[in-house]
Amino acid sequence: MVLPLKASDRERAETYGKFAEAPEQMWAGNEKSQDSADAPDPQLVADAILKLLTTEAKKRPFRTTVDGTGLNPVISSINTATEQAMKNIYQTYSMADLFQLQQNSTSSN
């Protein structure tokens, strides 16, 4: 596996102490979890897409969490905070209407 986050300046990286190896450790752990017997099931993605497609357009979430690693609560909280921040930004700039679902006459939902 190629590690894209390896420091190009090895002398400088050595000054980072134990953090110099953090990218390699992260990728190794990720690779191990993806190759394990209990790796996330790709069916999770298909199920999430189907759920979105069968949900009424006005009730679809701003973001959808698809995760099989047990990080759903963390990712969901980040998504909730991001959605609220975006709503606040759009409201601040008097653009809240752009954050709302726009439907045209050809929409079925």
PDB file of C-alpha atoms in Angstrom:
ATOM      1  CA  MET A   1       0.000   0.000   0.000  1.00  0.00           C
ATOM      2  CA  VAL A   2       1.296   3.461  -0.911  1.00  0.00           C
ATOM      3  CA  LEU A   3       1.056   5.904   1.974  1.00  0.00           C
ATOM      4  CA  PRO A   4       0.258   9.318   0.492  1.00  0.00           C
ATOM      5  CA  LEU A   5       0.860  11.204   3.750  1.00  0.00           C
ATOM      6  CA  LYS A   6       4.540  10.396   4.258  1.00  0.00           C
ATOM      7  CA  ALA A   7       6.677  13.461   4.924  1.00  0.00           C
ATOM      8  CA  SER A   8       9.060  14.294   2.094  1.00  0.00           C
ATOM      9  CA  ASP A   9      11.466  16.088   4.432  1.00  0.00           C
ATOM     10  CA  ARG A  10      12.649  13.194   6.631  1.00  0.00           C
ATOM     11  CA  GLU A  11      14.883  15.425   8.780  1.00  0.00           C
ATOM     12  CA  ARG A  12      11.964  17.678   9.653  1.00  0.00           C
ATOM     13  CA  ALA A  13       9.657  14.712  10.215  1.00  0.00           C
ATOM     14  CA  GLU A  14      12.041  13.385  12.852  1.00  0.00           C
ATOM     15  CA  THR A  15      11.386  16.532  14.895  1.00  0.00           C
ATOM     16  CA  TYR A  16       7.704  15.555  15.118  1.00  0.00           C
ATOM     17  CA  GLY A  17       8.512  12.774  17.563  1.00  0.00           C
ATOM     18  CA  LYS A  18       5.869  10.057  17.806  1.00  0.00           C
ATOM     19  CA  PHE A  19       3.530  12.097  15.592  1.00  0.00           C
ATOM     20  CA  ALA A  20       5.803  11.524  12.601  1.00  0.00           C
ATOM     21  CA  GLU A  21       4.460   7.982  12.325  1.00  0.00           C
ATOM     22  CA  ALA A  22       0.786   8.895  12.857  1.00  0.00           C
ATOM     23  CA  PRO A  23      -0.190   8.813   9.154  1.00  0.00           C
ATOM     24  CA  GLU A  24       1.381   5.387   8.669  1.00  0.00           C
ATOM     25  CA  GLN A  25      -0.286   4.054  11.809  1.00  0.00           C
ATOM     26  CA  MET A  26      -3.655   5.425  10.725  1.00  0.00           C
ATOM     27  CA  TRP A  27      -3.447   3.886   7.260  1.00  0.00           C
ATOM     28  CA  ALA A  28      -2.200   0.557   8.626  1.00  0.00           C
ATOM     29  CA  GLY A  29      -5.120   0.442  11.069  1.00  0.00           C
ATOM     30  CA  ASN A  30      -7.569   1.376   8.343  1.00  0.00           C
ATOM     31  CA  GLU A  31      -6.210  -1.280   6.002  1.00  0.00           C
ATOM     32  CA  LYS A  32      -6.387  -3.897   8.760  1.00  0.00           C
ATOM     33  CA  SER A  33     -10.023  -3.042   9.564  1.00  0.00           C
ATOM     34  CA  GLN A  34     -10.998  -3.221   5.894  1.00  0.00           C
ATOM     35  CA  ASP A  35      -9.386  -6.629   5.483  1.00  0.00           C
ATOM     36  CA  SER A  36     -10.793  -8.183   8.653  1.00  0.00           C
ATOM     37  CA  ALA A  37     -13.634 -10.697   8.787  1.00  0.00           C
ATOM     38  CA  ASP A  38     -15.909  -8.048  10.302  1.00  0.00           C
ATOM     39  CA  ALA A  39     -15.047  -5.341   7.742  1.00  0.00           C
ATOM     40  CA  PRO A  40     -17.838  -2.940   6.759  1.00  0.00           C
ATOM     41  CA  ASP A  41     -20.316  -4.491   4.347  1.00  0.00           C
ATOM     42  CA  PRO A  42     -20.703  -2.664   0.993  1.00  0.00           C
ATOM     43  CA  GLN A  43     -24.401  -3.525   1.229  1.00  0.00           C
ATOM     44  CA  LEU A  44     -24.634  -0.685   3.787  1.00  0.00           C
ATOM     45  CA  VAL A  45     -24.115   1.805   0.963  1.00  0.00           C
ATOM     46  CA  ALA A  46     -26.770   0.204  -1.238  1.00  0.00           C
ATOM     47  CA  ASP A  47     -29.219   0.139   1.673  1.00  0.00           C
ATOM     48  CA  ALA A  48     -28.583   3.801   2.467  1.00  0.00           C
ATOM     49  CA  ILE A  49     -29.140   4.797  -1.160  1.00  0.00           C
ATOM     50  CA  LEU A  50     -32.367   2.808  -1.312  1.00  0.00           C
ATOM     51  CA  LYS A  51     -33.566   4.454   1.901  1.00  0.00           C
ATOM     52  CA  LEU A  52     -32.844   7.902   0.441  1.00  0.00           C
ATOM     53  CA  LEU A  53     -34.637   7.074  -2.799  1.00  0.00           C
ATOM     54  CA  THR A  54     -37.714   5.822  -0.973  1.00  0.00           C
ATOM     55  CA  THR A  55     -37.863   8.768   1.439  1.00  0.00           C
ATOM     56  CA  GLU A  56     -40.045  11.705   0.470  1.00  0.00           C
ATOM     57  CA  ALA A  57     -37.789  14.432  -0.928  1.00  0.00           C
ATOM     58  CA  LYS A  58     -38.729  17.002   1.725  1.00  0.00           C
ATOM     59  CA  LYS A  59     -37.856  14.528   4.483  1.00  0.00           C
ATOM     60  CA  ARG A  60     -34.446  13.438   3.181  1.00  0.00           C
ATOM     61  CA  PRO A  61     -31.524  14.311   5.425  1.00  0.00           C
ATOM     62  CA  PHE A  62     -28.948  16.917   4.431  1.00  0.00           C
ATOM     63  CA  ARG A  63     -26.227  14.265   4.861  1.00  0.00           C
ATOM     64  CA  THR A  64     -26.387  10.506   5.253  1.00  0.00           C
ATOM     65  CA  THR A  65     -24.021   8.489   7.407  1.00  0.00           C
ATOM     66  CA  VAL A  66     -22.941   5.150   5.984  1.00  0.00           C
ATOM     67  CA  ASP A  67     -20.447   3.501   8.265  1.00  0.00           C
ATOM     68  CA  GLY A  68     -19.779   0.004   9.437  1.00  0.00           C
ATOM     69  CA  THR A  69     -16.873   0.751  11.736  1.00  0.00           C
ATOM     70  CA  GLY A  70     -18.811   1.880  14.775  1.00  0.00           C
ATOM     71  CA  LEU A  71     -18.178   5.572  14.216  1.00  0.00           C
ATOM     72  CA  ASN A  72     -21.814   6.379  13.336  1.00  0.00           C
ATOM     73  CA  PRO A  73     -22.452   8.424  16.508  1.00  0.00           C
ATOM     74  CA  VAL A  74     -19.331  10.525  15.943  1.00  0.00           C
ATOM     75  CA  ILE A  75     -19.961  11.029  12.232  1.00  0.00           C
ATOM     76  CA  SER A  76     -23.648  11.784  12.794  1.00  0.00           C
ATOM     77  CA  SER A  77     -22.818  14.450  15.383  1.00  0.00           C
ATOM     78  CA  ILE A  78     -20.359  16.069  12.968  1.00  0.00           C
ATOM     79  CA  ASN A  79     -22.983  16.006  10.209  1.00  0.00           C
ATOM     80  CA  THR A  80     -25.602  17.544  12.519  1.00  0.00           C
ATOM     81  CA  ALA A  81     -23.205  20.317  13.547  1.00  0.00           C
ATOM     82  CA  THR A  82     -22.250  20.931   9.905  1.00  0.00           C
ATOM     83  CA  GLU A  83     -25.883  21.186   8.851  1.00  0.00           C
ATOM     84  CA  GLN A  84     -26.642  23.677  11.635  1.00  0.00           C
ATOM     85  CA  ALA A  85     -23.563  25.725  10.773  1.00  0.00           C
ATOM     86  CA  MET A  86     -24.560  25.821   7.098  1.00  0.00           C
ATOM     87  CA  LYS A  87     -28.103  26.904   8.002  1.00  0.00           C
ATOM     88  CA  ASN A  88     -26.671  29.691  10.177  1.00  0.00           C
ATOM     89  CA  ILE A  89     -24.320  30.859   7.436  1.00  0.00           C
ATOM     90  CA  TYR A  90     -27.074  30.903   4.826  1.00  0.00           C
ATOM     91  CA  GLN A  91     -29.377  32.743   7.262  1.00  0.00           C
ATOM     92  CA  THR A  92     -26.672  35.305   8.117  1.00  0.00           C
ATOM     93  CA  TYR A  93     -26.246  36.166   4.446  1.00  0.00           C
ATOM     94  CA  SER A  94     -30.006  36.281   3.837  1.00  0.00           C
ATOM     95  CA  MET A  95     -29.815  33.187   1.647  1.00  0.00           C
ATOM     96  CA  ALA A  96     -31.810  30.752   3.804  1.00  0.00           C
ATOM     97  CA  ASP A  97     -34.095  30.045   0.860  1.00  0.00           C
ATOM     98  CA  LEU A  98     -31.147  28.491  -0.999  1.00  0.00           C
ATOM     99  CA  PHE A  99     -30.832  25.895   1.742  1.00  0.00           C
ATOM    100  CA  GLN A 100     -34.396  24.715   1.194  1.00  0.00           C
ATOM    101  CA  LEU A 101     -35.406  21.946  -1.178  1.00  0.00           C
ATOM    102  CA  GLN A 102     -36.452  23.378  -4.497  1.00  0.00           C
ATOM    103  CA  GLN A 103     -39.017  21.406  -6.438  1.00  0.00           C
ATOM    104  CA  ASN A 104     -40.041  21.824 -10.016  1.00  0.00           C
ATOM    105  CA  SER A 105     -43.154  20.611 -11.752  1.00  0.00           C
ATOM    106  CA  THR A 106     -41.445  17.415 -12.998  1.00  0.00           C
ATOM    107  CA  SER A 107     -40.456  16.260  -9.496  1.00  0.00           C
ATOM    108  CA  SER A 108     -42.329  13.193  -8.275  1.00  0.00           C
ATOM    109  CA  ASN A 109     -41.518  13.715  -4.573  1.00  0.00           C
TER     110      ASN A 109
END
